[in-house]
Amino acid sequence: MDRIFEYRITSEYSGGNIKTVLKQHFKMSSALIKELKKYDDGIRVNGRHMRVVDTVMEGDLLTITLRDTASENIIPNNIPLNIVYEDEDILVIDKPPGMPVHPSMGNYENTAANAVMYYFQSRGEDRVFRAVNRLDKDTSGLMVVAKNAYIHARLGEEIQTGELRRRYVCIVCGDMTENGTVDAPIKRADGSVINRIVAADGQRAVTHYRVLKRYGKYTMLEMTLETGRTHQIRVHMSYIGHPLAGDWLYGTEDKKTVLRQMLHSCYLRFVHPITNKEMEFHSKCAQDMSEFIQKILEKNA
């Protein structure tokens, strides 16, 4: 599916070449510029096909066309989606617990990717599935899907610079009384494709936490990520002796007691790459998490 962007050249870029406009105004990567060059209508000025080395003058209308096709090997599946926000470039969904983001061996059809692809195709849209922030299968809450490669790249940059902010709510084991920060590098455990560990030769990982409520045996925390390593919150909280409730991978609780780790993506904030408007989204805890909290309250009453 095509996405067309238009830009009226200002005096800042008058006399310069198109590549400069694409790099500086659109903040477009070299790979994406190379992709635009493949098509006759990829780059046009005042309706005429142009090269990236061609110059533009003030008042010229630059039109760029991004071309997309449907993701291969993702089977569209009619799974209900909780859509929080949508426009021509972005889809924000509230993912339920127990739903993987991407298909994998043993689960090709019941993922967020399958659901989103069905949603796109039901609207006659051929798109590639591009998740911006990825959530673990059993982590619920807000995630962003980019509708084209350009938006995906721009939001990815916002993750790197910290402009895209994420907050989570989780319930950890133990009674925590103070706010704090875990600054401990994380790497993949030797011999495992899933497990992560804190290790001196890992990638830098920083997690800030704030105590919201204390329940005696458990504590509810608000988590803010400074980095985005795989399983970061789960690894860091286990590392300081307070694993997430229900985290059978990094904790010690019986999986039968709590069916999944009590972790919810509750807040997203980013700057829209096209409108430059600040976008902010909030999500309440998933139902099973609220029910778990209620059981704790009843037990302590």
PDB file of C-alpha atoms in Angstrom:
ATOM      1  CA  MET A   1       0.000   0.000   0.000  1.00  0.00           C
ATOM      2  CA  ASP A   2       1.311   3.440  -0.920  1.00  0.00           C
ATOM      3  CA  ARG A   3       1.887   6.262   1.554  1.00  0.00           C
ATOM      4  CA  ILE A   4       2.417   9.671  -0.053  1.00  0.00           C
ATOM      5  CA  PHE A   5       4.124  12.603   1.670  1.00  0.00           C
ATOM      6  CA  GLU A   6       4.274  16.134   0.287  1.00  0.00           C
ATOM      7  CA  TYR A   7       6.533  19.007   1.262  1.00  0.00           C
ATOM      8  CA  ARG A   8       6.630  22.546  -0.120  1.00  0.00           C
ATOM      9  CA  ILE A   9      10.292  23.542  -0.324  1.00  0.00           C
ATOM     10  CA  THR A  10      11.213  26.463   1.930  1.00  0.00           C
ATOM     11  CA  SER A  11      14.052  28.964   1.566  1.00  0.00           C
ATOM     12  CA  GLU A  12      16.159  26.812   3.908  1.00  0.00           C
ATOM     13  CA  TYR A  13      16.553  24.135   1.219  1.00  0.00           C
ATOM     14  CA  SER A  14      16.327  26.334  -1.907  1.00  0.00           C
ATOM     15  CA  GLY A  15      19.160  25.521  -4.280  1.00  0.00           C
ATOM     16  CA  GLY A  16      20.033  22.329  -2.433  1.00  0.00           C
ATOM     17  CA  ASN A  17      19.554  18.779  -3.629  1.00  0.00           C
ATOM     18  CA  ILE A  18      16.678  16.450  -2.840  1.00  0.00           C
ATOM     19  CA  LYS A  19      18.837  14.111  -0.805  1.00  0.00           C
ATOM     20  CA  THR A  20      19.508  16.931   1.662  1.00  0.00           C
ATOM     21  CA  VAL A  21      15.779  17.528   2.081  1.00  0.00           C
ATOM     22  CA  LEU A  22      15.116  13.830   2.635  1.00  0.00           C
ATOM     23  CA  LYS A  23      17.933  13.548   5.162  1.00  0.00           C
ATOM     24  CA  GLN A  24      17.406  16.772   7.092  1.00  0.00           C
ATOM     25  CA  HIS A  25      13.680  17.554   6.856  1.00  0.00           C
ATOM     26  CA  PHE A  26      12.264  14.031   6.720  1.00  0.00           C
ATOM     27  CA  LYS A  27      15.168  12.500   8.706  1.00  0.00           C
ATOM     28  CA  MET A  28      15.065   9.610   6.277  1.00  0.00           C
ATOM     29  CA  SER A  29      17.618   6.789   6.364  1.00  0.00           C
ATOM     30  CA  SER A  30      19.924   5.980   3.456  1.00  0.00           C
ATOM     31  CA  ALA A  31      18.250   2.564   3.128  1.00  0.00           C
ATOM     32  CA  LEU A  32      14.817   4.113   2.714  1.00  0.00           C
ATOM     33  CA  ILE A  33      16.083   6.701   0.229  1.00  0.00           C
ATOM     34  CA  LYS A  34      17.585   3.844  -1.772  1.00  0.00           C
ATOM     35  CA  GLU A  35      14.176   2.157  -1.750  1.00  0.00           C
ATOM     36  CA  LEU A  36      12.469   5.313  -3.061  1.00  0.00           C
ATOM     37  CA  LYS A  37      14.870   5.421  -5.995  1.00  0.00           C
ATOM     38  CA  LYS A  38      13.554   2.071  -7.273  1.00  0.00           C
ATOM     39  CA  TYR A  39      10.229   3.548  -8.414  1.00  0.00           C
ATOM     40  CA  ASP A  40       9.459   6.157 -11.081  1.00  0.00           C
ATOM     41  CA  ASP A  41       6.992   7.845  -8.745  1.00  0.00           C
ATOM     42  CA  GLY A  42       9.157   7.421  -5.643  1.00  0.00           C
ATOM     43  CA  ILE A  43      10.519  10.966  -5.835  1.00  0.00           C
ATOM     44  CA  ARG A  44       8.759  13.714  -7.767  1.00  0.00           C
ATOM     45  CA  VAL A  45       9.030  17.492  -7.883  1.00  0.00           C
ATOM     46  CA  ASN A  46       6.071  19.413  -9.268  1.00  0.00           C
ATOM     47  CA  GLY A  47       4.788  16.111 -10.660  1.00  0.00           C
ATOM     48  CA  ARG A  48       7.993  15.129 -12.491  1.00  0.00           C
ATOM     49  CA  HIS A  49      10.247  12.194 -11.618  1.00  0.00           C
ATOM     50  CA  MET A  50      13.515  13.425 -10.100  1.00  0.00           C
ATOM     51  CA  ARG A  51      16.805  12.035  -8.803  1.00  0.00           C
ATOM     52  CA  VAL A  52      18.150  12.636  -5.318  1.00  0.00           C
ATOM     53  CA  VAL A  53      21.026  14.684  -6.766  1.00  0.00           C
ATOM     54  CA  ASP A  54      18.642  17.103  -8.506  1.00  0.00           C
ATOM     55  CA  THR A  55      18.184  20.536  -6.970  1.00  0.00           C
ATOM     56  CA  VAL A  56      14.974  22.098  -5.706  1.00  0.00           C
ATOM     57  CA  MET A  57      13.937  25.717  -5.363  1.00  0.00           C
ATOM     58  CA  GLU A  58      11.741  27.525  -2.881  1.00  0.00           C
ATOM     59  CA  GLY A  59       8.071  26.850  -3.651  1.00  0.00           C
ATOM     60  CA  ASP A  60       8.658  23.507  -5.401  1.00  0.00           C
ATOM     61  CA  LEU A  61       6.378  20.671  -4.300  1.00  0.00           C
ATOM     62  CA  LEU A  62       8.331  17.560  -3.357  1.00  0.00           C
ATOM     63  CA  THR A  63       6.278  14.356  -3.363  1.00  0.00           C
ATOM     64  CA  ILE A  64       7.614  11.050  -2.090  1.00  0.00           C
ATOM     65  CA  THR A  65       5.779   7.732  -2.344  1.00  0.00           C
ATOM     66  CA  LEU A  66       6.493   4.808  -0.015  1.00  0.00           C
ATOM     67  CA  ARG A  67       5.402   1.436  -1.356  1.00  0.00           C
ATOM     68  CA  ASP A  68       4.412  -1.489   0.883  1.00  0.00           C
ATOM     69  CA  THR A  69       3.197  -5.040   0.366  1.00  0.00           C
ATOM     70  CA  ALA A  70       1.550  -7.418   2.815  1.00  0.00           C
ATOM     71  CA  SER A  71       3.805  -9.266   5.272  1.00  0.00           C
ATOM     72  CA  GLU A  72       4.603 -12.693   3.942  1.00  0.00           C
ATOM     73  CA  ASN A  73       4.270 -15.748   6.197  1.00  0.00           C
ATOM     74  CA  ILE A  74       1.863 -14.009   8.595  1.00  0.00           C
ATOM     75  CA  ILE A  75      -1.560 -15.620   8.375  1.00  0.00           C
ATOM     76  CA  PRO A  76      -4.389 -13.089   8.872  1.00  0.00           C
ATOM     77  CA  ASN A  77      -6.590 -14.288  11.719  1.00  0.00           C
ATOM     78  CA  ASN A  78      -9.838 -12.741  12.953  1.00  0.00           C
ATOM     79  CA  ILE A  79      -8.763 -12.103  16.548  1.00  0.00           C
ATOM     80  CA  PRO A  80     -10.409  -9.191  18.422  1.00  0.00           C
ATOM     81  CA  LEU A  81      -8.190  -6.115  18.682  1.00  0.00           C
ATOM     82  CA  ASN A  82      -8.487  -3.399  21.312  1.00  0.00           C
ATOM     83  CA  ILE A  83      -7.539  -0.374  19.198  1.00  0.00           C
ATOM     84  CA  VAL A  84      -6.716   2.672  21.316  1.00  0.00           C
ATOM     85  CA  TYR A  85      -5.729   5.022  18.486  1.00  0.00           C
ATOM     86  CA  GLU A  86      -5.313   4.962  14.728  1.00  0.00           C
ATOM     87  CA  ASP A  87      -4.365   7.337  11.935  1.00  0.00           C
ATOM     88  CA  GLU A  88      -2.781   7.000   8.499  1.00  0.00           C
ATOM     89  CA  ASP A  89       0.622   6.133   9.963  1.00  0.00           C
ATOM     90  CA  ILE A  90       0.170   4.661  13.435  1.00  0.00           C
ATOM     91  CA  LEU A  91      -1.895   2.015  15.209  1.00  0.00           C
ATOM     92  CA  VAL A  92      -1.878   1.819  19.022  1.00  0.00           C
ATOM     93  CA  ILE A  93      -3.353  -1.334  20.528  1.00  0.00           C
ATOM     94  CA  ASP A  94      -3.912  -2.609  24.056  1.00  0.00           C
ATOM     95  CA  LYS A  95      -2.565  -6.180  23.944  1.00  0.00           C
ATOM     96  CA  PRO A  96      -4.127  -8.797  26.207  1.00  0.00           C
ATOM     97  CA  PRO A  97      -1.954 -11.135  28.297  1.00  0.00           C
ATOM     98  CA  GLY A  98      -1.143 -14.496  26.752  1.00  0.00           C
ATOM     99  CA  MET A  99      -0.821 -13.134  23.210  1.00  0.00           C
ATOM    100  CA  PRO A 100       2.629 -13.215  21.577  1.00  0.00           C
ATOM    101  CA  VAL A 101       3.497 -10.263  19.366  1.00  0.00           C
ATOM    102  CA  HIS A 102       5.063 -12.290  16.532  1.00  0.00           C
ATOM    103  CA  PRO A 103       4.420 -15.793  15.176  1.00  0.00           C
ATOM    104  CA  SER A 104       6.945 -18.419  16.214  1.00  0.00           C
ATOM    105  CA  MET A 105       7.405 -22.153  16.087  1.00  0.00           C
ATOM    106  CA  GLY A 106       4.282 -23.767  17.542  1.00  0.00           C
ATOM    107  CA  ASN A 107       2.202 -20.582  17.336  1.00  0.00           C
ATOM    108  CA  TYR A 108       1.739 -19.272  13.811  1.00  0.00           C
ATOM    109  CA  GLU A 109      -1.808 -17.945  14.006  1.00  0.00           C
ATOM    110  CA  ASN A 110      -2.708 -16.547  17.434  1.00  0.00           C
ATOM    111  CA  THR A 111      -0.479 -13.508  17.755  1.00  0.00           C
ATOM    112  CA  ALA A 112      -0.867  -9.753  17.629  1.00  0.00           C
ATOM    113  CA  ALA A 113       0.703  -9.849  14.157  1.00  0.00           C
ATOM    114  CA  ASN A 114      -2.006 -12.227  12.884  1.00  0.00           C
ATOM    115  CA  ALA A 115      -4.729 -10.033  14.374  1.00  0.00           C
ATOM    116  CA  VAL A 116      -3.305  -6.797  12.959  1.00  0.00           C
ATOM    117  CA  MET A 117      -2.786  -8.313   9.509  1.00  0.00           C
ATOM    118  CA  TYR A 118      -6.425  -9.470   9.461  1.00  0.00           C
ATOM    119  CA  TYR A 119      -7.519  -5.971  10.484  1.00  0.00           C
ATOM    120  CA  PHE A 120      -5.462  -4.380   7.702  1.00  0.00           C
ATOM    121  CA  GLN A 121      -6.655  -6.815   5.042  1.00  0.00           C
ATOM    122  CA  SER A 122     -10.308  -6.448   6.102  1.00  0.00           C
ATOM    123  CA  ARG A 123      -9.896  -2.772   5.187  1.00  0.00           C
ATOM    124  CA  GLY A 124      -8.242  -3.586   1.861  1.00  0.00           C
ATOM    125  CA  GLU A 125      -4.801  -2.478   3.046  1.00  0.00           C
ATOM    126  CA  ASP A 126      -1.624  -4.356   2.106  1.00  0.00           C
ATOM    127  CA  ARG A 127       0.906  -3.639   4.829  1.00  0.00           C
ATOM    128  CA  VAL A 128       3.903  -5.133   6.586  1.00  0.00           C
ATOM    129  CA  PHE A 129       3.503  -5.781  10.315  1.00  0.00           C
ATOM    130  CA  ARG A 130       5.934  -3.465  12.122  1.00  0.00           C
ATOM    131  CA  ALA A 131       5.824  -3.444  15.921  1.00  0.00           C
ATOM    132  CA  VAL A 132       7.616  -0.452  17.443  1.00  0.00           C
ATOM    133  CA  ASN A 133       7.723  -1.523  21.097  1.00  0.00           C
ATOM    134  CA  ARG A 134       7.565  -5.258  21.682  1.00  0.00           C
ATOM    135  CA  LEU A 135       5.906  -6.869  24.669  1.00  0.00           C
ATOM    136  CA  ASP A 136       6.449 -10.359  26.029  1.00  0.00           C
ATOM    137  CA  LYS A 137       3.661 -12.865  25.423  1.00  0.00           C
ATOM    138  CA  ASP A 138       2.363 -12.587  29.003  1.00  0.00           C
ATOM    139  CA  THR A 139       2.862  -8.829  29.340  1.00  0.00           C
ATOM    140  CA  SER A 140      -0.329  -6.886  28.687  1.00  0.00           C
ATOM    141  CA  GLY A 141      -0.895  -3.305  27.636  1.00  0.00           C
ATOM    142  CA  LEU A 142      -0.019  -0.610  25.140  1.00  0.00           C
ATOM    143  CA  MET A 143       2.064  -1.160  22.049  1.00  0.00           C
ATOM    144  CA  VAL A 144       2.557   0.807  18.827  1.00  0.00           C
ATOM    145  CA  VAL A 145       2.427  -0.577  15.303  1.00  0.00           C
ATOM    146  CA  ALA A 146       3.906   1.544  12.499  1.00  0.00           C
ATOM    147  CA  LYS A 147       2.018   1.441   9.202  1.00  0.00           C
ATOM    148  CA  ASN A 148       5.053   2.048   6.999  1.00  0.00           C
ATOM    149  CA  ALA A 149       8.836   1.739   7.074  1.00  0.00           C
ATOM    150  CA  TYR A 150       9.396   5.479   7.471  1.00  0.00           C
ATOM    151  CA  ILE A 151       7.283   5.773  10.627  1.00  0.00           C
ATOM    152  CA  HIS A 152       8.813   2.593  12.015  1.00  0.00           C
ATOM    153  CA  ALA A 153      12.318   4.017  11.609  1.00  0.00           C
ATOM    154  CA  ARG A 154      11.411   7.401  13.100  1.00  0.00           C
ATOM    155  CA  LEU A 155       9.735   5.898  16.171  1.00  0.00           C
ATOM    156  CA  GLY A 156      12.661   3.519  16.558  1.00  0.00           C
ATOM    157  CA  GLU A 157      14.911   6.572  16.760  1.00  0.00           C
ATOM    158  CA  GLU A 158      12.646   8.011  19.467  1.00  0.00           C
ATOM    159  CA  ILE A 159      13.180   4.862  21.509  1.00  0.00           C
ATOM    160  CA  GLN A 160      16.944   5.320  21.186  1.00  0.00           C
ATOM    161  CA  THR A 161      16.847   9.007  22.155  1.00  0.00           C
ATOM    162  CA  GLY A 162      14.303   8.547  24.960  1.00  0.00           C
ATOM    163  CA  GLU A 163      11.616  10.642  23.275  1.00  0.00           C
ATOM    164  CA  LEU A 164       9.373   7.575  23.195  1.00  0.00           C
ATOM    165  CA  ARG A 165       8.648   7.037  26.867  1.00  0.00           C
ATOM    166  CA  ARG A 166       7.232   3.872  28.376  1.00  0.00           C
ATOM    167  CA  ARG A 167       5.906   3.171  31.823  1.00  0.00           C
ATOM    168  CA  TYR A 168       4.756  -0.119  33.269  1.00  0.00           C
ATOM    169  CA  VAL A 169       2.878  -1.254  36.341  1.00  0.00           C
ATOM    170  CA  CYS A 170       3.933  -4.515  37.942  1.00  0.00           C
ATOM    171  CA  ILE A 171       3.444  -6.512  41.123  1.00  0.00           C
ATOM    172  CA  VAL A 172       6.602  -7.918  42.665  1.00  0.00           C
ATOM    173  CA  CYS A 173       7.164 -10.394  45.446  1.00  0.00           C
ATOM    174  CA  GLY A 174       8.136  -8.961  48.806  1.00  0.00           C
ATOM    175  CA  ASP A 175       7.564  -5.731  50.694  1.00  0.00           C
ATOM    176  CA  MET A 176       9.389  -2.796  49.102  1.00  0.00           C
ATOM    177  CA  THR A 177       9.384   0.545  50.895  1.00  0.00           C
ATOM    178  CA  GLU A 178      11.608   2.806  48.798  1.00  0.00           C
ATOM    179  CA  ASN A 179      11.888   3.995  45.215  1.00  0.00           C
ATOM    180  CA  GLY A 180      15.056   3.190  43.343  1.00  0.00           C
ATOM    181  CA  THR A 181      17.014   2.465  40.173  1.00  0.00           C
ATOM    182  CA  VAL A 182      18.607  -0.713  38.874  1.00  0.00           C
ATOM    183  CA  ASP A 183      21.590  -0.013  36.627  1.00  0.00           C
ATOM    184  CA  ALA A 184      22.878  -3.450  35.672  1.00  0.00           C
ATOM    185  CA  PRO A 185      23.934  -4.755  32.227  1.00  0.00           C
ATOM    186  CA  ILE A 186      21.962  -7.615  30.691  1.00  0.00           C
ATOM    187  CA  LYS A 187      22.958 -10.325  28.245  1.00  0.00           C
ATOM    188  CA  ARG A 188      21.564 -13.591  26.919  1.00  0.00           C
ATOM    189  CA  ALA A 189      22.335 -16.558  29.157  1.00  0.00           C
ATOM    190  CA  ASP A 190      24.801 -19.011  27.673  1.00  0.00           C
ATOM    191  CA  GLY A 191      23.083 -21.850  25.864  1.00  0.00           C
ATOM    192  CA  SER A 192      19.646 -20.222  25.921  1.00  0.00           C
ATOM    193  CA  VAL A 193      17.652 -18.299  23.338  1.00  0.00           C
ATOM    194  CA  ILE A 194      15.175 -17.035  25.961  1.00  0.00           C
ATOM    195  CA  ASN A 195      16.791 -16.420  29.344  1.00  0.00           C
ATOM    196  CA  ARG A 196      18.619 -13.186  30.104  1.00  0.00           C
ATOM    197  CA  ILE A 197      20.964 -12.533  32.989  1.00  0.00           C
ATOM    198  CA  VAL A 198      22.773  -9.626  34.597  1.00  0.00           C
ATOM    199  CA  ALA A 199      26.429  -9.806  33.554  1.00  0.00           C
ATOM    200  CA  ALA A 200      29.337  -7.375  33.416  1.00  0.00           C
ATOM    201  CA  ASP A 201      29.789  -7.981  29.677  1.00  0.00           C
ATOM    202  CA  GLY A 202      26.107  -7.378  28.894  1.00  0.00           C
ATOM    203  CA  GLN A 203      24.431  -4.334  27.343  1.00  0.00           C
ATOM    204  CA  ARG A 204      23.704  -1.348  29.578  1.00  0.00           C
ATOM    205  CA  ALA A 205      20.231  -1.561  31.120  1.00  0.00           C
ATOM    206  CA  VAL A 206      18.600   0.961  33.453  1.00  0.00           C
ATOM    207  CA  THR A 207      15.229   0.573  35.172  1.00  0.00           C
ATOM    208  CA  HIS A 208      13.669   3.132  37.512  1.00  0.00           C
ATOM    209  CA  TYR A 209      10.951   1.998  39.926  1.00  0.00           C
ATOM    210  CA  ARG A 210       8.512   3.780  42.221  1.00  0.00           C
ATOM    211  CA  VAL A 211       6.424   2.222  44.972  1.00  0.00           C
ATOM    212  CA  LEU A 212       2.686   2.658  44.338  1.00  0.00           C
ATOM    213  CA  LYS A 213       1.080   0.328  46.900  1.00  0.00           C
ATOM    214  CA  ARG A 214       2.271  -2.172  49.473  1.00  0.00           C
ATOM    215  CA  TYR A 215       0.357  -5.362  50.217  1.00  0.00           C
ATOM    216  CA  GLY A 216       2.718  -7.025  52.677  1.00  0.00           C
ATOM    217  CA  LYS A 217       3.797 -10.074  50.676  1.00  0.00           C
ATOM    218  CA  TYR A 218       3.581  -8.107  47.422  1.00  0.00           C
ATOM    219  CA  THR A 219       4.285  -4.566  46.222  1.00  0.00           C
ATOM    220  CA  MET A 220       2.900  -2.673  43.240  1.00  0.00           C
ATOM    221  CA  LEU A 221       5.518  -0.653  41.385  1.00  0.00           C
ATOM    222  CA  GLU A 222       5.574   1.839  38.538  1.00  0.00           C
ATOM    223  CA  MET A 223       8.499   1.127  36.219  1.00  0.00           C
ATOM    224  CA  THR A 224      10.192   3.554  33.827  1.00  0.00           C
ATOM    225  CA  LEU A 225      12.657   2.214  31.291  1.00  0.00           C
ATOM    226  CA  GLU A 226      15.734   4.170  30.309  1.00  0.00           C
ATOM    227  CA  THR A 227      16.796   1.335  27.987  1.00  0.00           C
ATOM    228  CA  GLY A 228      14.855  -1.434  26.271  1.00  0.00           C
ATOM    229  CA  ARG A 229      16.551  -4.786  26.768  1.00  0.00           C
ATOM    230  CA  THR A 230      14.693  -8.071  26.396  1.00  0.00           C
ATOM    231  CA  HIS A 231      13.009  -9.063  29.699  1.00  0.00           C
ATOM    232  CA  GLN A 232      14.616  -6.000  31.314  1.00  0.00           C
ATOM    233  CA  ILE A 233      12.091  -5.398  34.099  1.00  0.00           C
ATOM    234  CA  ARG A 234      11.785  -9.106  34.876  1.00  0.00           C
ATOM    235  CA  VAL A 235      15.550  -9.646  35.018  1.00  0.00           C
ATOM    236  CA  HIS A 236      16.265  -6.521  37.042  1.00  0.00           C
ATOM    237  CA  MET A 237      13.603  -7.154  39.674  1.00  0.00           C
ATOM    238  CA  SER A 238      14.719 -10.759  40.075  1.00  0.00           C
ATOM    239  CA  TYR A 239      18.307  -9.509  40.357  1.00  0.00           C
ATOM    240  CA  ILE A 240      17.461  -7.327  43.383  1.00  0.00           C
ATOM    241  CA  GLY A 241      15.478 -10.111  45.037  1.00  0.00           C
ATOM    242  CA  HIS A 242      11.959  -9.006  44.125  1.00  0.00           C
ATOM    243  CA  PRO A 243      10.868 -11.056  41.079  1.00  0.00           C
ATOM    244  CA  LEU A 244       7.534 -10.315  39.461  1.00  0.00           C
ATOM    245  CA  ALA A 245       4.571 -12.205  40.842  1.00  0.00           C
ATOM    246  CA  GLY A 246       3.816 -15.051  38.468  1.00  0.00           C
ATOM    247  CA  ASP A 247       7.190 -14.927  36.730  1.00  0.00           C
ATOM    248  CA  TRP A 248       8.032 -18.620  36.589  1.00  0.00           C
ATOM    249  CA  LEU A 249      11.093 -17.940  34.415  1.00  0.00           C
ATOM    250  CA  TYR A 250      12.897 -15.536  36.748  1.00  0.00           C
ATOM    251  CA  GLY A 251      11.036 -16.124  39.999  1.00  0.00           C
ATOM    252  CA  THR A 252      10.256 -19.020  42.326  1.00  0.00           C
ATOM    253  CA  GLU A 253       6.468 -18.990  42.550  1.00  0.00           C
ATOM    254  CA  ASP A 254       4.383 -21.949  41.431  1.00  0.00           C
ATOM    255  CA  LYS A 255       3.002 -21.219  37.955  1.00  0.00           C
ATOM    256  CA  LYS A 256      -0.353 -22.628  39.093  1.00  0.00           C
ATOM    257  CA  THR A 257      -0.686 -19.880  41.700  1.00  0.00           C
ATOM    258  CA  VAL A 258      -0.362 -16.971  39.241  1.00  0.00           C
ATOM    259  CA  LEU A 259      -0.772 -17.773  35.552  1.00  0.00           C
ATOM    260  CA  ARG A 260       1.523 -15.052  34.182  1.00  0.00           C
ATOM    261  CA  GLN A 261       3.939 -12.353  35.260  1.00  0.00           C
ATOM    262  CA  MET A 262       2.036  -9.378  36.652  1.00  0.00           C
ATOM    263  CA  LEU A 263       3.361  -6.757  34.231  1.00  0.00           C
ATOM    264  CA  HIS A 264       1.325  -4.208  32.274  1.00  0.00           C
ATOM    265  CA  SER A 265       2.377  -1.524  29.779  1.00  0.00           C
ATOM    266  CA  CYS A 266       0.304   1.356  31.167  1.00  0.00           C
ATOM    267  CA  TYR A 267       1.715   4.474  29.476  1.00  0.00           C
ATOM    268  CA  LEU A 268       3.189   5.519  26.137  1.00  0.00           C
ATOM    269  CA  ARG A 269       4.316   8.937  25.045  1.00  0.00           C
ATOM    270  CA  PHE A 270       5.973   9.899  21.756  1.00  0.00           C
ATOM    271  CA  VAL A 271       6.154  12.718  19.225  1.00  0.00           C
ATOM    272  CA  HIS A 272       4.230  11.954  16.043  1.00  0.00           C
ATOM    273  CA  PRO A 273       6.797  11.936  13.198  1.00  0.00           C
ATOM    274  CA  ILE A 274       4.394  13.621  10.761  1.00  0.00           C
ATOM    275  CA  THR A 275       2.393  16.099  12.842  1.00  0.00           C
ATOM    276  CA  ASN A 276       5.103  16.713  15.483  1.00  0.00           C
ATOM    277  CA  LYS A 277       2.340  16.557  18.090  1.00  0.00           C
ATOM    278  CA  GLU A 278       2.957  14.909  21.455  1.00  0.00           C
ATOM    279  CA  MET A 279       0.925  11.699  21.659  1.00  0.00           C
ATOM    280  CA  GLU A 280       0.058  10.287  25.079  1.00  0.00           C
ATOM    281  CA  PHE A 281      -1.788   7.084  25.948  1.00  0.00           C
ATOM    282  CA  HIS A 282      -2.833   5.452  29.224  1.00  0.00           C
ATOM    283  CA  SER A 283      -4.117   1.951  29.949  1.00  0.00           C
ATOM    284  CA  LYS A 284      -5.635   0.456  33.098  1.00  0.00           C
ATOM    285  CA  CYS A 285      -4.370  -2.875  34.402  1.00  0.00           C
ATOM    286  CA  ALA A 286      -5.636  -5.965  32.620  1.00  0.00           C
ATOM    287  CA  GLN A 287      -8.557  -7.760  34.274  1.00  0.00           C
ATOM    288  CA  ASP A 288      -6.527 -10.704  35.594  1.00  0.00           C
ATOM    289  CA  MET A 289      -4.081  -8.293  37.233  1.00  0.00           C
ATOM    290  CA  SER A 290      -6.916  -6.381  38.909  1.00  0.00           C
ATOM    291  CA  GLU A 291      -8.389  -9.678  40.109  1.00  0.00           C
ATOM    292  CA  PHE A 292      -5.025 -10.719  41.536  1.00  0.00           C
ATOM    293  CA  ILE A 293      -4.819  -7.443  43.462  1.00  0.00           C
ATOM    294  CA  GLN A 294      -8.359  -7.962  44.775  1.00  0.00           C
ATOM    295  CA  LYS A 295      -7.441 -11.441  46.040  1.00  0.00           C
ATOM    296  CA  ILE A 296      -4.462  -9.969  47.885  1.00  0.00           C
ATOM    297  CA  LEU A 297      -6.694  -7.328  49.485  1.00  0.00           C
ATOM    298  CA  GLU A 298      -9.278  -9.915  50.515  1.00  0.00           C
ATOM    299  CA  LYS A 299      -6.608 -12.162  51.977  1.00  0.00           C
ATOM    300  CA  ASN A 300      -5.145  -9.257  53.989  1.00  0.00           C
ATOM    301  CA  ALA A 301      -8.540  -7.949  55.162  1.00  0.00           C
TER     302      ALA A 301
END
